[in-house]
Amino acid sequence: YAVLAVLDPWMIPSSVHTVWAIRAVEVAASMGLYGFTRLPSFHKRYSLLITAHFLLLGGGVEAMIYVAESEDMARHSYYTGMILVVMALYTFTFLPILQQAAIGFFLVLVYALVAVLVQHMHLANEWPILATGCYLFVGANLLGVFAAIQRDRYIRESFLLRHNLIMDLERTEAEKRQSDYWSEHDTLTGLPNRKHLMRWLNENIKTHESGAAGEKSGKALALLFVDLDGFKDINDTLGHAAGDEVLKTIAGRLNASVRESDFVARLGGDEFVVVLSLAHDARAVATRVAGSILAAIETPIHNFAPHRRLSGSIGIAFFPEHACDADTLLKIADAQMYEAKRMGKGNISIEAR
């Protein structure tokens, strides 16, 4: 509207000031609408505002054609501005397709009415121009409708593709998290497995060694290697399903026997590890906790093995007293567990100082 004003003195000299006034109104309305888009309420009234604006844009072109005299070239050429309005309607708005089509074909009807009722183009030798204009307007609307249908289809497909991609990524991330979790946890009991235990031990040994840790601060880690006595008999006589339930019960009892800050893991089979973080009287505390664990293991499991007696053998090693690395600490506790078994079921053995 603003740029083409330079043509008005040649295209419509009879009404140039009127046409400029029309253009000024249209530009002001467009700028006002642009400013209104910054307000939150614009989205609530989007359909109404866009409909009114495009009717105003088309009406401005019709008004310029209406005021043109018979000798003005704008009478025959400014109708092309309607095509620009129609193209913008289908290209830059997100109105429903039927609403876009209603606005576009209404502008065609208005053009035809002005040409016939006001300018009487159908009676003069100008009817080919009228027919051509109507043909171009109708064609532009049909192309716009088909283009809008395609655009909506592409938008839907793009949305579905993006949605499916997001879902796939979320599912992949969830599967990875689950895979990472079970790579460090026992699938039967849910306890940390050997891999998780070794990582936890190495991290905590480094923590205890950093700064004023280890022997200097009096802090220690007590590793209790727990092996069930009599579990093979349950597995052989009652079956593996009953054995699995017994292992899950024992895992729960081990967790209940220690603090939340302590660490309980299942190495495999009927072997468990409990790691205690201790500050003072490490041997006395570890021995007391080991006794509580043995008592918990020996409590009858009425649901699965009411007549089978379970007990445990526990070997204990301390960091940093016995070892300063996770592998050695575990090996020493394992050896002490076998020493406890040689002493008889339900015993505790601690590596000598």
Short mmCIF file of C-alpha atoms in Angstrom, two decimals, residues 83-315:
data_model
loop_
_atom_site.label_atom_id
_atom_site.label_comp_id
_atom_site.label_asym_id
_atom_site.label_seq_id
_atom_site.Cartn_x
_atom_site.Cartn_y
_atom_site.Cartn_z
CA ILE A 83 -4.59 -10.74 -6.04
CA LEU A 84 -1.85 -9.65 -3.63
CA VAL A 85 -4.41 -9.44 -0.83
CA VAL A 86 -5.69 -12.94 -1.64
CA MET A 87 -2.14 -14.34 -1.77
CA ALA A 88 -1.33 -12.79 1.60
CA LEU A 89 -4.59 -14.16 3.04
CA TYR A 90 -3.67 -17.77 2.28
CA THR A 91 0.06 -17.40 2.88
CA PHE A 92 0.44 -15.45 6.11
CA THR A 93 -2.69 -16.24 8.12
CA PHE A 94 -3.59 -19.35 10.07
CA LEU A 95 -7.34 -19.03 9.84
CA PRO A 96 -9.40 -22.16 9.15
CA ILE A 97 -9.37 -22.96 5.42
CA LEU A 98 -13.13 -22.44 5.04
CA GLN A 99 -12.85 -19.03 6.69
CA GLN A 100 -9.97 -18.06 4.38
CA ALA A 101 -11.99 -19.17 1.36
CA ALA A 102 -15.06 -17.25 2.55
CA ILE A 103 -13.03 -14.02 2.86
CA GLY A 104 -11.31 -14.55 -0.50
CA PHE A 105 -14.46 -15.30 -2.50
CA PHE A 106 -16.32 -12.49 -0.74
CA LEU A 107 -13.67 -10.07 -2.04
CA VAL A 108 -14.19 -11.50 -5.54
CA LEU A 109 -17.92 -10.89 -5.20
CA VAL A 110 -17.37 -7.32 -4.03
CA TYR A 111 -15.05 -6.66 -7.00
CA ALA A 112 -17.62 -8.02 -9.43
CA LEU A 113 -20.44 -5.97 -7.85
CA VAL A 114 -18.41 -2.73 -8.00
CA ALA A 115 -17.41 -3.42 -11.61
CA VAL A 116 -20.98 -4.20 -12.70
CA LEU A 117 -23.14 -1.92 -10.55
CA VAL A 118 -20.87 1.13 -10.30
CA GLN A 119 -18.50 1.05 -13.25
CA HIS A 120 -20.84 -0.80 -15.63
CA MET A 121 -17.90 -2.64 -17.12
CA HIS A 122 -20.18 -5.39 -18.44
CA LEU A 123 -21.98 -2.93 -20.75
CA ALA A 124 -18.94 -1.30 -22.29
CA ASN A 125 -16.07 -2.84 -24.17
CA GLU A 126 -14.48 -3.53 -20.79
CA TRP A 127 -16.20 -6.84 -20.16
CA PRO A 128 -13.04 -8.81 -21.17
CA ILE A 129 -11.16 -6.98 -18.42
CA LEU A 130 -13.94 -7.80 -15.95
CA ALA A 131 -13.95 -11.45 -17.00
CA THR A 132 -10.17 -11.64 -16.79
CA GLY A 133 -10.13 -10.04 -13.34
CA CYS A 134 -12.80 -12.41 -12.02
CA TYR A 135 -10.99 -15.39 -13.55
CA LEU A 136 -7.70 -14.39 -11.91
CA PHE A 137 -9.35 -13.75 -8.55
CA VAL A 138 -11.18 -17.08 -8.55
CA GLY A 139 -8.01 -18.87 -9.68
CA ALA A 140 -5.95 -17.21 -6.95
CA ASN A 141 -8.50 -18.33 -4.35
CA LEU A 142 -8.56 -21.90 -5.63
CA LEU A 143 -4.78 -22.06 -5.61
CA GLY A 144 -4.79 -20.57 -2.12
CA VAL A 145 -7.28 -23.17 -0.88
CA PHE A 146 -5.24 -26.07 -2.31
CA ALA A 147 -2.03 -24.56 -0.95
CA ALA A 148 -3.61 -24.12 2.50
CA ILE A 149 -4.81 -27.74 2.48
CA GLN A 150 -1.29 -28.91 1.62
CA ARG A 151 0.23 -26.65 4.24
CA ASP A 152 -2.11 -27.99 6.92
CA ARG A 153 -1.27 -31.55 5.88
CA TYR A 154 2.45 -30.83 6.06
CA ILE A 155 2.01 -29.14 9.45
CA ARG A 156 0.12 -32.17 10.79
CA GLU A 157 2.71 -34.56 9.37
CA SER A 158 5.52 -32.44 10.78
CA PHE A 159 3.82 -32.34 14.18
CA LEU A 160 3.27 -36.10 14.18
CA LEU A 161 6.85 -36.69 13.04
CA ARG A 162 8.19 -34.40 15.77
CA HIS A 163 5.88 -35.97 18.35
CA ASN A 164 6.94 -39.48 17.37
CA LEU A 165 10.60 -38.44 17.38
CA ILE A 166 10.24 -36.98 20.89
CA MET A 167 8.45 -40.13 22.07
CA ASP A 168 11.18 -42.31 20.54
CA LEU A 169 13.89 -40.23 22.21
CA GLU A 170 12.11 -40.34 25.56
CA ARG A 171 11.60 -44.10 25.21
CA THR A 172 15.26 -44.57 24.26
CA GLU A 173 16.39 -42.46 27.22
CA ALA A 174 14.08 -44.40 29.56
CA GLU A 175 15.39 -47.70 28.21
CA LYS A 176 18.97 -46.47 28.62
CA ARG A 177 18.28 -45.35 32.19
CA GLN A 178 16.69 -48.71 32.93
CA SER A 179 19.56 -50.55 31.26
CA ASP A 180 22.09 -48.49 33.21
CA TYR A 181 20.20 -49.17 36.43
CA TRP A 182 20.01 -52.94 35.97
CA SER A 183 23.61 -53.11 34.84
CA GLU A 184 24.48 -52.19 38.45
CA HIS A 185 21.63 -53.92 40.30
CA ASP A 186 20.62 -57.49 40.96
CA THR A 187 17.47 -58.35 39.00
CA LEU A 188 16.14 -60.70 41.70
CA THR A 189 16.54 -58.67 44.89
CA GLY A 190 16.99 -55.16 43.46
CA LEU A 191 20.16 -54.76 45.52
CA PRO A 192 23.33 -53.28 44.01
CA ASN A 193 25.47 -55.93 42.28
CA ARG A 194 29.23 -56.51 42.28
CA LYS A 195 29.86 -53.80 39.67
CA HIS A 196 27.95 -51.24 41.72
CA LEU A 197 29.66 -52.39 44.92
CA MET A 198 33.16 -51.96 43.48
CA ARG A 199 32.34 -48.51 42.09
CA TRP A 200 30.83 -47.43 45.43
CA LEU A 201 33.80 -48.79 47.37
CA ASN A 202 36.36 -47.07 45.16
CA GLU A 203 34.50 -43.75 45.37
CA ASN A 204 34.16 -43.93 49.17
CA ILE A 205 37.76 -45.03 49.68
CA LYS A 206 38.86 -41.98 47.69
CA THR A 207 36.55 -39.83 49.81
CA HIS A 208 37.97 -41.24 53.04
CA GLU A 209 41.53 -40.82 51.77
CA SER A 210 41.07 -37.21 50.68
CA GLY A 211 41.91 -34.52 53.22
CA ALA A 212 42.14 -35.67 56.81
CA ALA A 213 40.45 -39.02 56.26
CA GLY A 214 41.44 -42.65 56.87
CA GLU A 215 43.37 -43.42 60.04
CA LYS A 216 44.11 -39.80 60.84
CA SER A 217 40.42 -38.93 61.31
CA GLY A 218 39.47 -42.22 62.90
CA LYS A 219 36.99 -42.98 60.11
CA ALA A 220 36.82 -46.45 58.63
CA LEU A 221 34.87 -48.71 56.31
CA ALA A 222 33.86 -52.13 57.58
CA LEU A 223 33.16 -54.68 54.84
CA LEU A 224 31.00 -57.61 55.98
CA PHE A 225 31.04 -60.56 53.59
CA VAL A 226 27.86 -62.58 54.29
CA ASP A 227 27.26 -66.12 53.06
CA LEU A 228 24.10 -68.12 53.82
CA ASP A 229 24.49 -71.52 55.42
CA GLY A 230 21.86 -74.10 54.46
CA PHE A 231 20.57 -72.27 51.40
CA LYS A 232 21.58 -75.06 48.99
CA ASP A 233 19.37 -77.49 50.90
CA ILE A 234 16.37 -75.15 50.44
CA ASN A 235 17.09 -74.77 46.73
CA ASP A 236 17.48 -78.55 46.24
CA THR A 237 14.42 -79.63 48.23
CA LEU A 238 11.91 -76.78 47.76
CA GLY A 239 12.95 -75.62 44.29
CA HIS A 240 14.47 -72.51 42.81
CA ALA A 241 11.26 -70.46 43.09
CA ALA A 242 11.26 -70.91 46.87
CA GLY A 243 14.99 -70.22 46.91
CA ASP A 244 14.44 -66.94 45.07
CA GLU A 245 11.81 -65.86 47.59
CA VAL A 246 14.17 -66.70 50.44
CA LEU A 247 16.92 -64.57 48.85
CA LYS A 248 14.53 -61.62 48.46
CA THR A 249 13.45 -62.00 52.10
CA ILE A 250 17.05 -62.09 53.31
CA ALA A 251 17.88 -59.03 51.17
CA GLY A 252 15.07 -57.12 52.86
CA ARG A 253 16.27 -58.18 56.29
CA LEU A 254 19.83 -57.08 55.55
CA ASN A 255 18.60 -53.64 54.52
CA ALA A 256 16.53 -53.41 57.67
CA SER A 257 19.53 -54.32 59.83
CA VAL A 258 21.68 -51.36 58.82
CA ARG A 259 21.39 -47.60 58.40
CA GLU A 260 20.30 -45.91 55.19
CA SER A 261 23.82 -44.54 54.81
CA ASP A 262 25.27 -48.06 54.78
CA PHE A 263 25.56 -50.16 51.65
CA VAL A 264 24.06 -53.60 50.97
CA ALA A 265 24.85 -55.58 47.81
CA ARG A 266 24.33 -59.07 46.43
CA LEU A 267 27.38 -60.57 44.76
CA GLY A 268 25.52 -63.58 43.40
CA GLY A 269 24.14 -66.88 44.62
CA ASP A 270 23.77 -66.70 48.39
CA GLU A 271 26.59 -64.17 48.93
CA PHE A 272 25.92 -60.65 50.16
CA VAL A 273 28.12 -57.73 51.19
CA VAL A 274 27.34 -55.05 53.77
CA VAL A 275 29.58 -51.98 54.02
CA LEU A 276 29.43 -49.81 57.13
CA SER A 277 30.88 -46.32 57.41
CA LEU A 278 32.18 -46.00 60.96
CA ALA A 279 33.87 -43.26 62.93
CA HIS A 280 34.70 -44.81 66.31
CA ASP A 281 35.01 -48.31 67.81
CA ALA A 282 34.87 -49.81 64.33
CA ARG A 283 35.48 -53.40 65.47
CA ALA A 284 32.89 -53.29 68.24
CA VAL A 285 30.22 -51.66 66.05
CA ALA A 286 30.90 -53.96 63.10
CA THR A 287 30.73 -57.03 65.36
CA ARG A 288 27.44 -55.84 66.87
CA VAL A 289 25.91 -55.20 63.43
CA ALA A 290 27.16 -58.59 62.20
CA GLY A 291 25.43 -60.21 65.17
CA SER A 292 22.18 -58.43 64.30
CA ILE A 293 22.50 -59.65 60.70
CA LEU A 294 23.02 -63.25 61.83
CA ALA A 295 19.96 -63.00 64.08
CA ALA A 296 17.90 -61.65 61.18
CA ILE A 297 19.06 -64.47 58.89
CA GLU A 298 18.27 -67.16 61.49
CA THR A 299 14.70 -65.90 61.98
CA PRO A 300 12.46 -68.59 60.40
CA ILE A 301 10.87 -67.78 57.03
CA HIS A 302 7.44 -69.29 57.61
CA ASN A 303 6.03 -68.72 54.13
CA PHE A 304 8.71 -70.58 52.22
CA ALA A 305 10.89 -72.66 54.50
CA PRO A 306 9.29 -73.01 57.94
CA HIS A 307 11.19 -76.21 58.78
CA ARG A 308 14.50 -75.28 57.17
CA ARG A 309 17.06 -73.55 59.35
CA LEU A 310 19.14 -70.82 57.74
CA SER A 311 22.21 -69.28 59.25
CA GLY A 312 25.07 -67.15 58.02
CA SER A 313 28.82 -66.89 58.08
CA ILE A 314 30.33 -63.42 58.08
CA GLY A 315 33.88 -62.32 57.37
#
